[in-house]
C-alpha positions as a Python dict, from the first residue, in 0.01 Angstrom:
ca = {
    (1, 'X'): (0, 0, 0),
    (2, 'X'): (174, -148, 293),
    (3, 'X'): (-194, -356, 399),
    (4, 'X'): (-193, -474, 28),
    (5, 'X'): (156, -582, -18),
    (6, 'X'): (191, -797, 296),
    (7, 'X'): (-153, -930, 239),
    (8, 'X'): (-31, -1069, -83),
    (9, 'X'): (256, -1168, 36),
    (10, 'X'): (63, -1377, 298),
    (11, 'X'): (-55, -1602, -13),
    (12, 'X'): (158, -1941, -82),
    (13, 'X'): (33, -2103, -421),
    (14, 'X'): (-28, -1921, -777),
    (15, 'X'): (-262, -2107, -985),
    (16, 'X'): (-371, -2053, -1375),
    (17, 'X'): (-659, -1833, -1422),
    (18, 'X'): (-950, -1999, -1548),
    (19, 'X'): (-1226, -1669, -1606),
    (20, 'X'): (-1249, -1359, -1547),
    (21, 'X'): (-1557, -1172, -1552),
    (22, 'X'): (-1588, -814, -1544),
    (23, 'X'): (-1942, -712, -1498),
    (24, 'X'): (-2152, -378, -1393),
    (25, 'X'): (-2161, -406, -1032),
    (26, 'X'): (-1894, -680, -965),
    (27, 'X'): (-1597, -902, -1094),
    (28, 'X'): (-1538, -1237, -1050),
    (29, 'X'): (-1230, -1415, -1117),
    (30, 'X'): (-1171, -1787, -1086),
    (31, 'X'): (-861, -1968, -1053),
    (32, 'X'): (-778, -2199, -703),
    (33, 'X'): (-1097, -2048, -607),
    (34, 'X'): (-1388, -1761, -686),
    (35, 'X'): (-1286, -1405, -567),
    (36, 'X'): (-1467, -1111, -593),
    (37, 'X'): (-1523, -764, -574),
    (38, 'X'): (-1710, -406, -668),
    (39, 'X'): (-1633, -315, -1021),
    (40, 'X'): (-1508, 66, -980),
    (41, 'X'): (-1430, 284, -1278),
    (42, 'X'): (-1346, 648, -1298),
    (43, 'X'): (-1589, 811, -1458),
    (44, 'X'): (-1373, 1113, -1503),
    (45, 'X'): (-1195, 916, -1748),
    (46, 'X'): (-1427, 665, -1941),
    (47, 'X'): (-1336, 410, -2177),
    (48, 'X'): (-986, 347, -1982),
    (49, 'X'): (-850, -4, -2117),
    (50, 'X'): (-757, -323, -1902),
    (51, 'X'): (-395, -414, -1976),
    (52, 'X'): (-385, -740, -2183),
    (53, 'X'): (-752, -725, -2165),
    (54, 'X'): (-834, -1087, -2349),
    (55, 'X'): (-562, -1230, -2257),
    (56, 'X'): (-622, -1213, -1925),
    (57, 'X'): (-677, -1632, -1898),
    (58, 'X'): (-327, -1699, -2013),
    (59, 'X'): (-195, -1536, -1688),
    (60, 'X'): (-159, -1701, -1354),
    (61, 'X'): (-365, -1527, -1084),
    (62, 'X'): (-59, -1404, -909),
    (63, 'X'): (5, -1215, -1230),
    (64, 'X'): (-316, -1049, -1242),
    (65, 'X'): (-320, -996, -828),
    (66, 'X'): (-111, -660, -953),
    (67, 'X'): (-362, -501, -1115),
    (68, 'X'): (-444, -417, -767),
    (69, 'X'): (-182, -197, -735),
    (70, 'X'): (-296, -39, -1046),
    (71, 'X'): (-477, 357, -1029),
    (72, 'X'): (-647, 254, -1275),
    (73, 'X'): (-972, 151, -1101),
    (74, 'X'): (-1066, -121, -1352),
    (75, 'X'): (-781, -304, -1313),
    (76, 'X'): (-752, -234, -946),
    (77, 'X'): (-1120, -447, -919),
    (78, 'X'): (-989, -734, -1093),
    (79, 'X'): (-663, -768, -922),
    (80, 'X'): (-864, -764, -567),
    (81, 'X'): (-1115, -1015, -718),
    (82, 'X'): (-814, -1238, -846),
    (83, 'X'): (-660, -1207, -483),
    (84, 'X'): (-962, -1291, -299),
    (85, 'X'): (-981, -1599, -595),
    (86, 'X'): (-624, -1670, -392),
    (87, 'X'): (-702, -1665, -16),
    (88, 'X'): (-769, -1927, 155),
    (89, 'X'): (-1061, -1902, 435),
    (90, 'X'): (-953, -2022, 777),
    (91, 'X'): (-1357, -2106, 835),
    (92, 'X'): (-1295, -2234, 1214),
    (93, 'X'): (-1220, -1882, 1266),
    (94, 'X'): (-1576, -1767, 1061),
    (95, 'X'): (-1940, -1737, 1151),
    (96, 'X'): (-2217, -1738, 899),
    (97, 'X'): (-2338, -1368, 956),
    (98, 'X'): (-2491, -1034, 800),
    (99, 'X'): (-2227, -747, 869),
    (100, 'X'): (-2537, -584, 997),
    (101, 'X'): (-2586, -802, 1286),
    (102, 'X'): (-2242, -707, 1366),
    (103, 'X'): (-2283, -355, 1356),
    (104, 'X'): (-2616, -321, 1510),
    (105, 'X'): (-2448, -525, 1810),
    (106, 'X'): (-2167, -305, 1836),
    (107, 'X'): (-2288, 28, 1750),
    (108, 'X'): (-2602, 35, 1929),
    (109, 'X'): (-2634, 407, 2142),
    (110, 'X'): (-2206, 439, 2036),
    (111, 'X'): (-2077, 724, 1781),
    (112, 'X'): (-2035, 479, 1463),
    (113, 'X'): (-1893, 618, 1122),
    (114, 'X'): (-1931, 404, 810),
    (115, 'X'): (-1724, 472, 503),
    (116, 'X'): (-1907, 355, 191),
    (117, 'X'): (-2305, 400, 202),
    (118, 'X'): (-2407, 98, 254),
    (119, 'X'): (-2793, -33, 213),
    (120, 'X'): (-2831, -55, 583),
    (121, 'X'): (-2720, 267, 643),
    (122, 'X'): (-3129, 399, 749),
    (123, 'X'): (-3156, 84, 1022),
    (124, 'X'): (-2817, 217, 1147),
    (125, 'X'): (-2907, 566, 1175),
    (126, 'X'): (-3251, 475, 1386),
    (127, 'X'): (-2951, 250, 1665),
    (128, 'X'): (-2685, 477, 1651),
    (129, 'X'): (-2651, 797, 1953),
    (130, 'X'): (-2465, 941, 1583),
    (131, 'X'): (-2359, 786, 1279),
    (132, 'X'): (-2103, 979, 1019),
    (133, 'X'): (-2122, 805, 696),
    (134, 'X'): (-1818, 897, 469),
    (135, 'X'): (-1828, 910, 129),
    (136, 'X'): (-1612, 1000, -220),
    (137, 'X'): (-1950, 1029, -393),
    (138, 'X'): (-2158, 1199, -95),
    (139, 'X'): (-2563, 1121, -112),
    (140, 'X'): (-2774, 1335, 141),
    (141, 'X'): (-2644, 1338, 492),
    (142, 'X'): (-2304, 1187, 394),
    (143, 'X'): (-1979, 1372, 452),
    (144, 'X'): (-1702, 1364, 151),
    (145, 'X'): (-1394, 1193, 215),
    (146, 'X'): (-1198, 1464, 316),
    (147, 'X'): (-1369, 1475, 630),
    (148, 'X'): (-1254, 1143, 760),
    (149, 'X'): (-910, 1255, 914),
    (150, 'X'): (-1150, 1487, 1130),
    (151, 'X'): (-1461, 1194, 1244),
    (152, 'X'): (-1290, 891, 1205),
    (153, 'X'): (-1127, 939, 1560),
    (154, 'X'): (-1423, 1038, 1747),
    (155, 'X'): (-1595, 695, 1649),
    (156, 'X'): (-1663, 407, 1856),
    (157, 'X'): (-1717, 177, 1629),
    (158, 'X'): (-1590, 214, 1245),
    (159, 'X'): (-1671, -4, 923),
    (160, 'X'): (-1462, 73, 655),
    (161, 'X'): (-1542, -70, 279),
    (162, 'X'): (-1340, -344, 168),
    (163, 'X'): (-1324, -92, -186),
    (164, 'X'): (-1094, 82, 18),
    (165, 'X'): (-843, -113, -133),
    (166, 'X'): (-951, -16, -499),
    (167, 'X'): (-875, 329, -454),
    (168, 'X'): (-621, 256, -246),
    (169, 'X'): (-728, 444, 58),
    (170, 'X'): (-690, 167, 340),
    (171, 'X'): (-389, 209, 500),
    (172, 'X'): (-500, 550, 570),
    (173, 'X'): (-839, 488, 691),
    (174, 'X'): (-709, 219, 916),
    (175, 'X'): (-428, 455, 1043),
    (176, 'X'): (-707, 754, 1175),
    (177, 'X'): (-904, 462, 1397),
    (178, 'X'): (-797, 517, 1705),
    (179, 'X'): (-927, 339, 1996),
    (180, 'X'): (-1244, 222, 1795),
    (181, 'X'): (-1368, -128, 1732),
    (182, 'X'): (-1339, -186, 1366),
    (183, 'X'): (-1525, -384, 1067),
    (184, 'X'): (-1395, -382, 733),
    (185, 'X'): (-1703, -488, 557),
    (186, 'X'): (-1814, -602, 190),
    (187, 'X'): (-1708, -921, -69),
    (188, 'X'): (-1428, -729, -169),
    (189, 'X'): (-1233, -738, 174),
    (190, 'X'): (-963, -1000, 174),
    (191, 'X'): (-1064, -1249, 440),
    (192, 'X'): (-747, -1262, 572),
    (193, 'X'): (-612, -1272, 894),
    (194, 'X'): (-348, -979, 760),
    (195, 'X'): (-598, -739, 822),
    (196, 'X'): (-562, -801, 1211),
    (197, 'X'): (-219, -682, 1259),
    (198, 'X'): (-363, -303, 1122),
    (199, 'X'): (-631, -274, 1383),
    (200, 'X'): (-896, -455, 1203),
    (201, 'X'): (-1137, -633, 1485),
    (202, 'X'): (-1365, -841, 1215),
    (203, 'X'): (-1377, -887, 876),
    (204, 'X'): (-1751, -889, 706),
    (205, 'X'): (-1659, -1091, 387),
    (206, 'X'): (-1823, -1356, 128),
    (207, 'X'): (-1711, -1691, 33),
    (208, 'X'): (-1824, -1789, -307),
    (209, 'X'): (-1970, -2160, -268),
    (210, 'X'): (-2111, -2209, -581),
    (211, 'X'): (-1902, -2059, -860),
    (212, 'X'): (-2123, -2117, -1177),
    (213, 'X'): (-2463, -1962, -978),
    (214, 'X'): (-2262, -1626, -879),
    (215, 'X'): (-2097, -1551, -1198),
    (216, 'X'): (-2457, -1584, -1351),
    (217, 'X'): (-2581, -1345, -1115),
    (218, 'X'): (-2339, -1082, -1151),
    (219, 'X'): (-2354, -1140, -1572),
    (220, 'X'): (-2693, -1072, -1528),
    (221, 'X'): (-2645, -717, -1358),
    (222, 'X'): (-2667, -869, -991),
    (223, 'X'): (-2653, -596, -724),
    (224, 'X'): (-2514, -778, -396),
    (225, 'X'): (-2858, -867, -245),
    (226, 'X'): (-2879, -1040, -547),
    (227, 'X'): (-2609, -1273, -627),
    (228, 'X'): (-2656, -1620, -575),
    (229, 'X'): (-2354, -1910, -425),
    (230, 'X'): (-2198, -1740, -182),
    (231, 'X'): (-2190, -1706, 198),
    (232, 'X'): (-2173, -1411, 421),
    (233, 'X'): (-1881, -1462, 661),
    (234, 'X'): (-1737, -1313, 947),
    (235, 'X'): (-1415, -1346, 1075),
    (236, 'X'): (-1261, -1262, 1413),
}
């Protein structure tokens, strides 16, 4: 957890948690700011608790940030939401852009592998000369994880899901890119310059704006399309 550790250690100021919200597709936790990211449990293993679930407010968000360490995948999602809650966005270094604009730009007629099956995953496919798409829960066409020491350094251009951090799988995704130009993409990357010292080119994350409108959205069972308050960023 190398990436992890020294991008928490990058952060300068705790501050009191004010909410956490632990919903379907995403978590949200407030405290200097609004972090979030995918809400991943292991289905293997339902029912798994939080640790001090309710009590959860009383801590600072520096506190909670170690549930990212956490295998359990629960806590693992709030910790990176409570980190991201942390950061803060350097947005001279930002532009206000889809991930897929990115991508398309990048990976047009190049081999491009994508880990996490992302939404735009058809339009890449139709731009691509070949796209691998690696997944732990392979859909039709994917590849399963295990297949990423083997693809990831034939690619051109990689974009690796900021979940990679959940399950803890990062440091070794990051270590197979090679000589490709890489995106770590999705509200749950850290937005922090950290990442660039690993071999990370851009970062495709979200800014939550508007606080109140986002944690409605994802109470309400928001997929990311969805939610409501927040900006798409991209940071070089």
């Amino acid at each position: 957890m190398e990436i992890l550790n020294n991008i928490i250690s990058a952060v300068t100021e705790d501050y009191k948690i004010r909410e956490v919200h632990t919903c379907i597709h995403w978590t949200a936790v407030a405290s200097s700011g609004c972090g979030l990211s995918s809400t991943f449990q292991d289905n293997r293993i339902p029912h798994v608790p939080v640790k001090d679930a309710g009590k959860l407010a009383q801590k600072t968000a520096l506190e909670v940030v170690e549930y990212a360490r956490s295998d359990n995948l629960l806590e693992a999602s709030i910790g990176m939401a409570a980190l991201n809650s942390l950061i803060e966005i350097d947005e001279d270094r930002c532009v206000e852009l889809n991930a897929f604009e990115i991508l398309a730009e990048k990976g047009k007629g190049k081999n491009v592998c994508v880990v996490g099956h992302f939404p735009f995953i058809p339009r890449m496919r139709k731009l691509a000369n070949r796209l691998w798409v690696i997944e732990k829960r392979p859909q039709e066409g994917d590849l399963s994880a295990e297949e990423a020491e083997n693809v990831l350094p034939m690619a051109d251009v990689v974009a690796i899901t900021g979940t990679s951090f959940i399950n803890h799988t990062v440091d070794e995704l990051l270590s197979l890119c090679r000589k490709s130009f890489v995106v770590m993409v999705g509200a749950t990357s850290p937005l922090s310059p950290v990442l660039f010292d690993y071999g990370v080119d851009m970062i495709a994350g979200s800014k939550v704006v508007d606080p109140q409108k986002a944690i409605q959205c994802i109470s309400e069972g928001a997929t990311f399309k969805q939610i409501r308050g927040i900006k798409h960023l991209i940071m070089t």
